[in-house]
PDB file of C-alpha atoms in Angstrom:
ATOM      1  CA  MET A   9     -14.678   3.800  24.894  1.00 48.00           C
ATOM      2  CA  CYS A  10     -12.483   1.497  27.005  1.00 50.00           C
ATOM      3  CA  MET A  11     -13.200   0.185  30.482  1.00 51.00           C
ATOM      4  CA  VAL A  12     -10.367  -0.189  32.956  1.00 49.00           C
ATOM      5  CA  ARG A  13     -10.750  -2.552  35.894  1.00 50.00           C
ATOM      6  CA  VAL A  14     -10.235  -0.940  39.287  1.00 48.00           C
ATOM      7  CA  GLY A  15     -10.715  -3.461  42.108  1.00 48.00           C
ATOM      8  CA  GLN A  16     -14.345  -4.625  42.038  1.00 47.00           C
ATOM      9  CA  THR A  17     -15.559  -1.645  39.994  1.00 48.00           C
ATOM     10  CA  HIS A  18     -14.933  -0.428  36.480  1.00 48.00           C
ATOM     11  CA  ARG A  19     -14.028   3.127  35.601  1.00 49.00           C
ATOM     12  CA  ARG A  20     -14.656   4.604  32.188  1.00 49.00           C
ATOM     13  CA  VAL A  21     -11.507   6.061  30.754  1.00 47.00           C
ATOM     14  CA  LEU A  22     -13.314   8.924  29.040  1.00 45.00           C
ATOM     15  CA  GLY A  23     -15.847   9.504  31.837  1.00 48.00           C
ATOM     16  CA  ALA A  24     -15.776   9.939  35.575  1.00 47.00           C
ATOM     17  CA  SER A  25     -18.558   7.560  36.610  1.00 51.00           C
ATOM     18  CA  LEU A  26     -17.898   4.418  38.656  1.00 52.00           C
ATOM     19  CA  LEU A  27     -20.091   1.392  38.034  1.00 50.00           C
ATOM     20  CA  PRO A  28     -20.060  -1.825  40.073  1.00 54.00           C
ATOM     21  CA  LEU A  29     -19.489  -5.047  38.159  1.00 51.00           C
ATOM     22  CA  CYS A  30     -23.064  -6.274  38.673  1.00 52.00           C
ATOM     23  CA  LEU A  31     -24.539  -3.158  37.005  1.00 51.00           C
ATOM     24  CA  LEU A  32     -22.561  -3.493  33.788  1.00 50.00           C
ATOM     25  CA  THR A  33     -24.475  -5.258  31.046  1.00 53.00           C
ATOM     26  CA  TYR A  34     -21.439  -5.626  28.815  1.00 53.00           C
ATOM     27  CA  PHE A  35     -17.774  -5.521  29.730  1.00 52.00           C
ATOM     28  CA  GLN A  36     -15.933  -3.819  26.923  1.00 55.00           C
ATOM     29  CA  SER A  37     -12.310  -4.825  27.167  1.00 60.00           C
ATOM     30  CA  CYS A  38     -11.261  -3.058  23.983  1.00 59.00           C
ATOM     31  CA  PRO A  39     -12.721  -0.490  21.594  1.00 58.00           C
ATOM     32  CA  SER A  40     -15.407  -1.540  19.136  1.00 56.00           C
ATOM     33  CA  SER A  41     -12.972  -1.301  16.230  1.00 56.00           C
ATOM     34  CA  CYS A  42     -11.078  -4.311  17.607  1.00 59.00           C
ATOM     35  CA  ARG A  43     -13.964  -6.782  17.416  1.00 60.00           C
ATOM     36  CA  HIS A  44     -13.505  -7.770  13.761  1.00 58.00           C
ATOM     37  CA  GLY A  45     -10.951 -10.487  14.396  1.00 69.00           C
ATOM     38  CA  HIS A  46      -7.777 -10.420  12.347  1.00 78.00           C
ATOM     39  CA  VAL A  47      -8.284  -8.924   8.894  1.00 83.00           C
ATOM     40  CA  GLN A  48      -5.329  -7.873   6.798  1.00 89.00           C
ATOM     41  CA  PRO A  49      -4.807  -4.122   6.488  1.00 91.00           C
ATOM     42  CA  ILE A  50      -4.979  -2.393   3.112  1.00 92.00           C
ATOM     43  CA  ARG A  51      -4.387   1.116   1.786  1.00 93.00           C
ATOM     44  CA  TYR A  52      -7.273   2.999   0.238  1.00 92.00           C
ATOM     45  CA  THR A  53      -6.818   4.056  -3.387  1.00 90.00           C
ATOM     46  CA  ASN A  54      -7.779   7.722  -2.951  1.00 88.00           C
ATOM     47  CA  CYS A  55      -6.421   8.739   0.426  1.00 90.00           C
ATOM     48  CA  ALA A  56      -3.929   5.945   1.318  1.00 91.00           C
ATOM     49  CA  HIS A  57      -5.582   5.526   4.718  1.00 92.00           C
ATOM     50  CA  CYS A  58      -4.638   2.154   6.267  1.00 91.00           C
ATOM     51  CA  VAL A  59      -7.615   0.131   7.573  1.00 87.00           C
ATOM     52  CA  SER A  60      -8.916  -3.430   7.689  1.00 87.00           C
ATOM     53  CA  LYS A  61      -9.900  -4.965   4.350  1.00 89.00           C
ATOM     54  CA  ASP A  62     -13.516  -5.698   5.236  1.00 87.00           C
ATOM     55  CA  LYS A  63     -14.350  -2.005   5.694  1.00 88.00           C
ATOM     56  CA  ALA A  64     -13.419  -1.012   2.145  1.00 90.00           C
ATOM     57  CA  ILE A  65     -15.736  -0.630  -0.832  1.00 91.00           C
ATOM     58  CA  LYS A  66     -14.096  -2.777  -3.484  1.00 92.00           C
ATOM     59  CA  LYS A  67     -14.327  -2.173  -7.221  1.00 92.00           C
ATOM     60  CA  PHE A  68     -12.605  -4.194  -9.938  1.00 92.00           C
ATOM     61  CA  ALA A  69     -11.614  -1.970 -12.858  1.00 92.00           C
ATOM     62  CA  ILE A  70     -10.732  -3.231 -16.350  1.00 93.00           C
ATOM     63  CA  ARG A  71      -9.421  -0.578 -18.749  1.00 91.00           C
ATOM     64  CA  ASN A  72      -7.678  -0.485 -22.094  1.00 91.00           C
ATOM     65  CA  ILE A  73      -4.024   0.532 -21.971  1.00 91.00           C
ATOM     66  CA  VAL A  74      -4.582   2.845 -24.920  1.00 89.00           C
ATOM     67  CA  GLU A  75      -7.481   5.295 -25.172  1.00 88.00           C
ATOM     68  CA  ALA A  76     -10.165   4.584 -27.757  1.00 83.00           C
ATOM     69  CA  ALA A  77      -9.072   7.324 -30.174  1.00 85.00           C
ATOM     70  CA  ALA A  78      -5.557   5.871 -30.551  1.00 89.00           C
ATOM     71  CA  VAL A  79      -6.581   2.216 -30.982  1.00 87.00           C
ATOM     72  CA  ARG A  80      -7.339   2.638 -34.703  1.00 86.00           C
ATOM     73  CA  ASP A  81      -4.010   4.377 -35.363  1.00 88.00           C
ATOM     74  CA  ILE A  82      -2.062   1.655 -33.539  1.00 87.00           C
ATOM     75  CA  SER A  83      -3.898  -1.140 -35.364  1.00 84.00           C
ATOM     76  CA  LYS A  84      -3.093   0.488 -38.754  1.00 85.00           C
ATOM     77  CA  ALA A  85       0.585   0.884 -37.879  1.00 86.00           C
ATOM     78  CA  SER A  86       0.890  -2.625 -36.442  1.00 85.00           C
ATOM     79  CA  ALA A  87       2.665  -5.349 -38.424  1.00 87.00           C
ATOM     80  CA  PHE A  88       0.338  -8.003 -36.997  1.00 85.00           C
ATOM     81  CA  ASP A  89      -3.239  -8.107 -38.230  1.00 81.00           C
ATOM     82  CA  LEU A  90      -4.945  -9.823 -35.307  1.00 83.00           C
ATOM     83  CA  TYR A  91      -2.979  -8.322 -32.429  1.00 83.00           C
ATOM     84  CA  VAL A  92      -5.241  -7.540 -29.451  1.00 85.00           C
ATOM     85  CA  LEU A  93      -4.061  -4.761 -27.172  1.00 87.00           C
ATOM     86  CA  PRO A  94      -3.673  -5.834 -23.532  1.00 89.00           C
ATOM     87  CA  LYS A  95      -5.831  -4.380 -20.764  1.00 92.00           C
ATOM     88  CA  LEU A  96      -5.127  -2.999 -17.316  1.00 94.00           C
ATOM     89  CA  TYR A  97      -6.717  -4.903 -14.441  1.00 95.00           C
ATOM     90  CA  GLY A  98      -6.848  -3.332 -11.016  1.00 94.00           C
ATOM     91  CA  LYS A  99      -8.781  -3.680  -7.802  1.00 94.00           C
ATOM     92  CA  LEU A 100      -9.668  -0.341  -6.239  1.00 94.00           C
ATOM     93  CA  HIS A 101     -10.404   0.076  -2.525  1.00 95.00           C
ATOM     94  CA  TYR A 102     -12.396   3.113  -1.400  1.00 94.00           C
ATOM     95  CA  ARG A 103     -13.346   4.568   1.963  1.00 91.00           C
ATOM     96  CA  ILE A 104     -17.119   5.156   2.176  1.00 89.00           C
ATOM     97  CA  SER A 105     -16.751   8.930   2.299  1.00 90.00           C
ATOM     98  CA  CYS A 106     -14.289   8.931  -0.620  1.00 91.00           C
ATOM     99  CA  ALA A 107     -16.519   6.608  -2.662  1.00 92.00           C
ATOM    100  CA  ILE A 108     -19.525   8.885  -2.190  1.00 91.00           C
ATOM    101  CA  HIS A 109     -17.444  11.963  -3.018  1.00 92.00           C
ATOM    102  CA  SER A 110     -16.042  10.459  -6.222  1.00 91.00           C
ATOM    103  CA  LYS A 111     -19.505   9.043  -7.129  1.00 92.00           C
ATOM    104  CA  VAL A 112     -18.476   5.380  -7.050  1.00 90.00           C
ATOM    105  CA  VAL A 113     -21.548   4.728  -4.876  1.00 88.00           C
ATOM    106  CA  SER A 114     -24.500   6.934  -4.007  1.00 88.00           C
ATOM    107  CA  ASN A 115     -26.132   7.444  -0.648  1.00 86.00           C
ATOM    108  CA  ARG A 116     -29.372   5.580  -0.032  1.00 87.00           C
ATOM    109  CA  SER A 117     -32.450   6.142   2.073  1.00 92.00           C
ATOM    110  CA  ARG A 118     -32.721   4.638   5.540  1.00 92.00           C
ATOM    111  CA  GLU A 119     -34.945   1.774   4.362  1.00 93.00           C
ATOM    112  CA  ALA A 120     -32.758   1.074   1.329  1.00 90.00           C
ATOM    113  CA  ARG A 121     -29.633   0.850   3.513  1.00 86.00           C
ATOM    114  CA  LYS A 122     -31.088  -2.199   5.270  1.00 91.00           C
ATOM    115  CA  ASP A 123     -31.176  -4.098   1.975  1.00 90.00           C
ATOM    116  CA  ARG A 124     -27.860  -5.981   1.829  1.00 86.00           C
ATOM    117  CA  THR A 125     -28.394  -7.925  -1.399  1.00 88.00           C
ATOM    118  CA  THR A 126     -25.811  -7.343  -4.097  1.00 81.00           C
ATOM    119  CA  PRO A 127     -27.035  -5.428  -7.133  1.00 78.00           C
ATOM    120  CA  SER A 128     -27.622  -7.352 -10.355  1.00 80.00           C
ATOM    121  CA  ARG A 129     -24.701  -7.263 -12.755  1.00 77.00           C
ATOM    122  CA  PHE A 130     -25.034  -5.523 -16.077  1.00 75.00           C
ATOM    123  CA  ARG A 131     -24.850  -7.906 -19.030  1.00 75.00           C
ATOM    124  CA  PRO A 132     -24.995  -6.800 -22.673  1.00 73.00           C
ATOM    125  CA  ALA A 133     -28.067  -7.821 -24.652  1.00 71.00           C
ATOM    126  CA  GLY A 134     -26.197 -10.209 -26.992  1.00 70.00           C
ATOM    127  CA  ALA A 135     -24.169 -11.959 -24.284  1.00 70.00           C
ATOM    128  CA  ALA A 136     -24.806 -15.635 -23.683  1.00 70.00           C
ATOM    129  CA  PRO A 137     -25.902 -16.625 -20.162  1.00 71.00           C
ATOM    130  CA  ARG A 138     -23.324 -18.316 -17.998  1.00 71.00           C
ATOM    131  CA  PRO A 139     -23.673 -22.055 -17.391  1.00 71.00           C
ATOM    132  CA  PRO A 140     -24.939 -22.943 -13.902  1.00 72.00           C
ATOM    133  CA  THR A 141     -22.367 -23.890 -11.297  1.00 70.00           C
ATOM    134  CA  LYS A 142     -21.948 -27.545 -10.407  1.00 69.00           C
ATOM    135  CA  PRO A 143     -23.407 -28.495  -6.998  1.00 68.00           C
ATOM    136  CA  MET A 144     -20.991 -30.174  -4.624  1.00 57.00           C
TER     137      MET A 144
END
């Protein structure tokens, strides 16, 4: 909701009440969606809605170009023995409602929503641990 200055009072654009300047606890010069600073706009993957990048749920997807059933046939027909098929790398951006609908994320309880820590990454059992990063 925007406030428009009228003399010494402020009038709400969507309401009819007049409030003097001393009674306002916060002067809202622009809508709350404008307070993020400048973030580059992106298009969501599902619905192509254009919004700021920090609102999106981001997922990095790595897929094989060829489905698993055809990999064996291609490797038999290939002239090279050790040829590795390339992969598709893509970063997907989802709106929260689209991500819940397509089951990218699931809704959480009210207490669980306050937990902002990133989930632990899945590592296979035989994978070697990564070396620690160098302190600066």
